[in-house]
Amino acid sequence: MKVRSLVTVWLVSVAIGLLVLAGCGPKSGAEYKVAPVRGKVIYNGQPVTSGGIRFRPIEVPGAKEGSLGKPATGEVKSDGTFVLSTYREGDGAVVGKHEVSYIPVSKGAETYEDKPEPSPYAGLVPKEKVVEVKPGQNEITIELVPMQK
């Protein structure tokens, strides 16, 4: 009987210790609210047909400096549309202000002798460097412009 109660006390102590530890330490960013984000990427009024979009949080309500949540990414489809994902497929981006970046995609080489074909969108950047993701549905158009030298 005595051994059994010691084991019980030990298990309860370990469980309480694990709960306390779970609440300590740096936050992963998973606690920040996300909102659905979809949109379109355009250049010269036409849809961009490839590449990637990245939203990096720079100002999040209630967040501490250095802990702004995870960036969101999305693939630019052939019609210029994208849907952002942060923690799950299509869940959106952390609510707040984000720095936007566009990543062009080169066409790969068929053989070792071939050179990759550069993206027709290389050297283009978002006209608006910062966008805001608000609670609820977000529909955002990203216009690309040539990079300033």
Coordinates of C-alpha atoms in Angstrom, one line a residue:
M1 CA 0.0 0.0 0.0
K2 CA 2.8 2.4 0.9
V3 CA 4.6 1.8 -2.4
R4 CA 1.4 2.4 -4.3
S5 CA 0.8 5.8 -2.7
L6 CA 4.4 6.8 -3.3
V7 CA 4.1 6.0 -7.0
T8 CA 0.8 7.9 -7.1
V9 CA 2.4 11.0 -5.5
W10 CA 5.4 10.7 -7.8
L11 CA 3.1 10.5 -10.9
V12 CA 1.0 13.5 -9.8
S13 CA 4.2 15.5 -9.1
V14 CA 5.6 14.7 -12.6
A15 CA 2.3 15.6 -14.2
I16 CA 2.2 19.0 -12.4
G17 CA 5.8 19.6 -13.3
L18 CA 5.1 19.0 -17.0
L19 CA 2.1 21.3 -16.9
V20 CA 4.2 24.1 -15.4
L21 CA 7.0 23.6 -17.9
A22 CA 4.6 23.7 -20.8
G23 CA 3.6 27.2 -19.8
C24 CA 7.2 28.5 -19.6
G25 CA 9.7 29.3 -22.2
P26 CA 9.5 31.1 -25.6
K27 CA 6.2 31.1 -27.4
S28 CA 6.1 29.3 -30.7
G29 CA 3.7 31.8 -32.4
A30 CA 1.0 29.2 -32.7
E31 CA -1.1 31.2 -30.2
Y32 CA -1.5 34.1 -32.7
K33 CA -4.8 34.3 -34.6
V34 CA -4.7 33.7 -38.3
A35 CA -7.1 34.9 -40.9
P36 CA -7.8 33.5 -44.4
V37 CA -5.8 35.3 -47.1
R38 CA -6.2 34.9 -50.8
G39 CA -5.4 37.1 -53.7
K40 CA -3.8 37.8 -57.0
V41 CA -0.3 38.8 -58.2
I42 CA -0.1 41.1 -61.2
Y43 CA 2.5 42.8 -63.3
N44 CA 1.6 45.4 -65.9
G45 CA -2.1 44.6 -65.3
Q46 CA -1.6 41.0 -66.2
P47 CA -1.6 37.9 -63.9
V48 CA 1.8 36.6 -62.9
T49 CA 1.8 32.9 -63.8
S50 CA 4.4 31.4 -61.4
G51 CA 6.4 32.0 -58.2
G52 CA 5.7 32.2 -54.6
I53 CA 4.4 34.8 -52.1
R54 CA 5.7 35.2 -48.5
F55 CA 4.1 37.3 -45.7
R56 CA 6.5 37.9 -42.8
P57 CA 4.9 39.3 -39.7
I58 CA 6.4 42.7 -38.6
E59 CA 3.7 44.1 -36.3
V60 CA 1.2 41.8 -34.5
P61 CA -1.3 43.1 -31.9
G62 CA -0.4 41.9 -28.4
A63 CA 2.9 40.3 -29.5
K64 CA 6.2 40.8 -27.9
E65 CA 9.2 41.9 -30.0
G66 CA 11.0 38.9 -31.4
S67 CA 7.9 36.7 -31.2
L68 CA 5.6 37.8 -34.0
G69 CA 4.4 34.4 -35.3
K70 CA 5.3 32.3 -38.3
P71 CA 5.5 33.6 -41.8
A72 CA 2.8 32.6 -44.3
T73 CA 3.6 31.4 -47.8
G74 CA 1.6 30.6 -51.0
E75 CA 2.2 29.4 -54.5
V76 CA 1.3 31.7 -57.4
K77 CA -0.9 29.6 -59.7
S78 CA -1.0 30.0 -63.5
D79 CA -3.9 32.5 -63.3
G80 CA -2.0 34.7 -60.8
T81 CA -4.0 33.6 -57.7
F82 CA -2.6 32.5 -54.4
V83 CA -3.8 31.2 -51.0
L84 CA -1.6 31.7 -48.0
S85 CA -0.8 29.0 -45.4
T86 CA 0.9 29.4 -42.0
Y87 CA 0.2 26.4 -39.7
R88 CA -2.2 24.4 -42.0
E89 CA -2.9 24.3 -45.7
G90 CA -4.9 27.4 -46.6
D91 CA -5.4 28.7 -43.1
G92 CA -4.1 32.2 -44.0
A93 CA -1.7 34.5 -42.2
V94 CA -1.2 35.9 -38.7
V95 CA -3.4 39.0 -38.1
G96 CA -1.3 42.1 -38.3
K97 CA 1.1 43.9 -40.6
H98 CA 3.4 41.9 -42.8
E99 CA 6.4 42.5 -45.1
V100 CA 5.6 41.0 -48.5
S101 CA 8.1 39.3 -50.8
Y102 CA 7.7 37.6 -54.2
I103 CA 9.9 34.7 -55.1
P104 CA 10.3 34.0 -58.9
V105 CA 10.6 30.5 -60.1
S106 CA 13.1 29.5 -62.8
K107 CA 12.3 26.7 -65.3
G108 CA 14.7 23.8 -64.6
A109 CA 17.2 22.4 -67.1
E110 CA 16.3 19.2 -68.9
T111 CA 19.9 18.0 -69.0
Y112 CA 23.3 18.8 -67.3
E113 CA 24.4 20.8 -70.4
D114 CA 21.3 23.0 -70.4
K115 CA 21.1 26.1 -68.3
P116 CA 17.9 26.8 -66.2
E117 CA 15.6 29.3 -67.9
P118 CA 15.3 32.5 -65.9
S119 CA 11.9 33.5 -64.7
P120 CA 10.3 36.3 -66.7
Y121 CA 9.5 37.9 -63.3
A122 CA 13.1 38.0 -62.0
G123 CA 13.9 41.4 -60.6
L124 CA 10.4 42.2 -59.8
V125 CA 9.2 43.1 -56.2
P126 CA 5.9 44.0 -54.6
K127 CA 5.0 47.7 -55.1
E128 CA 3.5 47.8 -51.6
K129 CA 6.2 46.4 -49.2
V130 CA 3.8 46.1 -46.2
V131 CA 0.2 44.8 -46.1
E132 CA -2.2 44.3 -43.2
V133 CA -4.1 41.1 -42.6
K134 CA -7.3 41.8 -40.7
P135 CA -9.6 39.4 -38.9
G136 CA -12.0 37.7 -41.3
Q137 CA -11.6 37.1 -45.0
N138 CA -8.7 39.0 -46.7
E139 CA -8.6 39.5 -50.5
I140 CA -5.2 41.1 -51.5
T141 CA -3.8 42.1 -54.9
I142 CA 0.0 42.2 -55.1
E143 CA 1.3 44.4 -57.9
L144 CA 4.9 43.7 -59.0
V145 CA 7.2 46.4 -60.2
P146 CA 10.9 46.4 -61.2
M147 CA 13.3 46.6 -58.3
Q148 CA 14.7 50.1 -57.7
K149 CA 18.5 50.3 -58.1

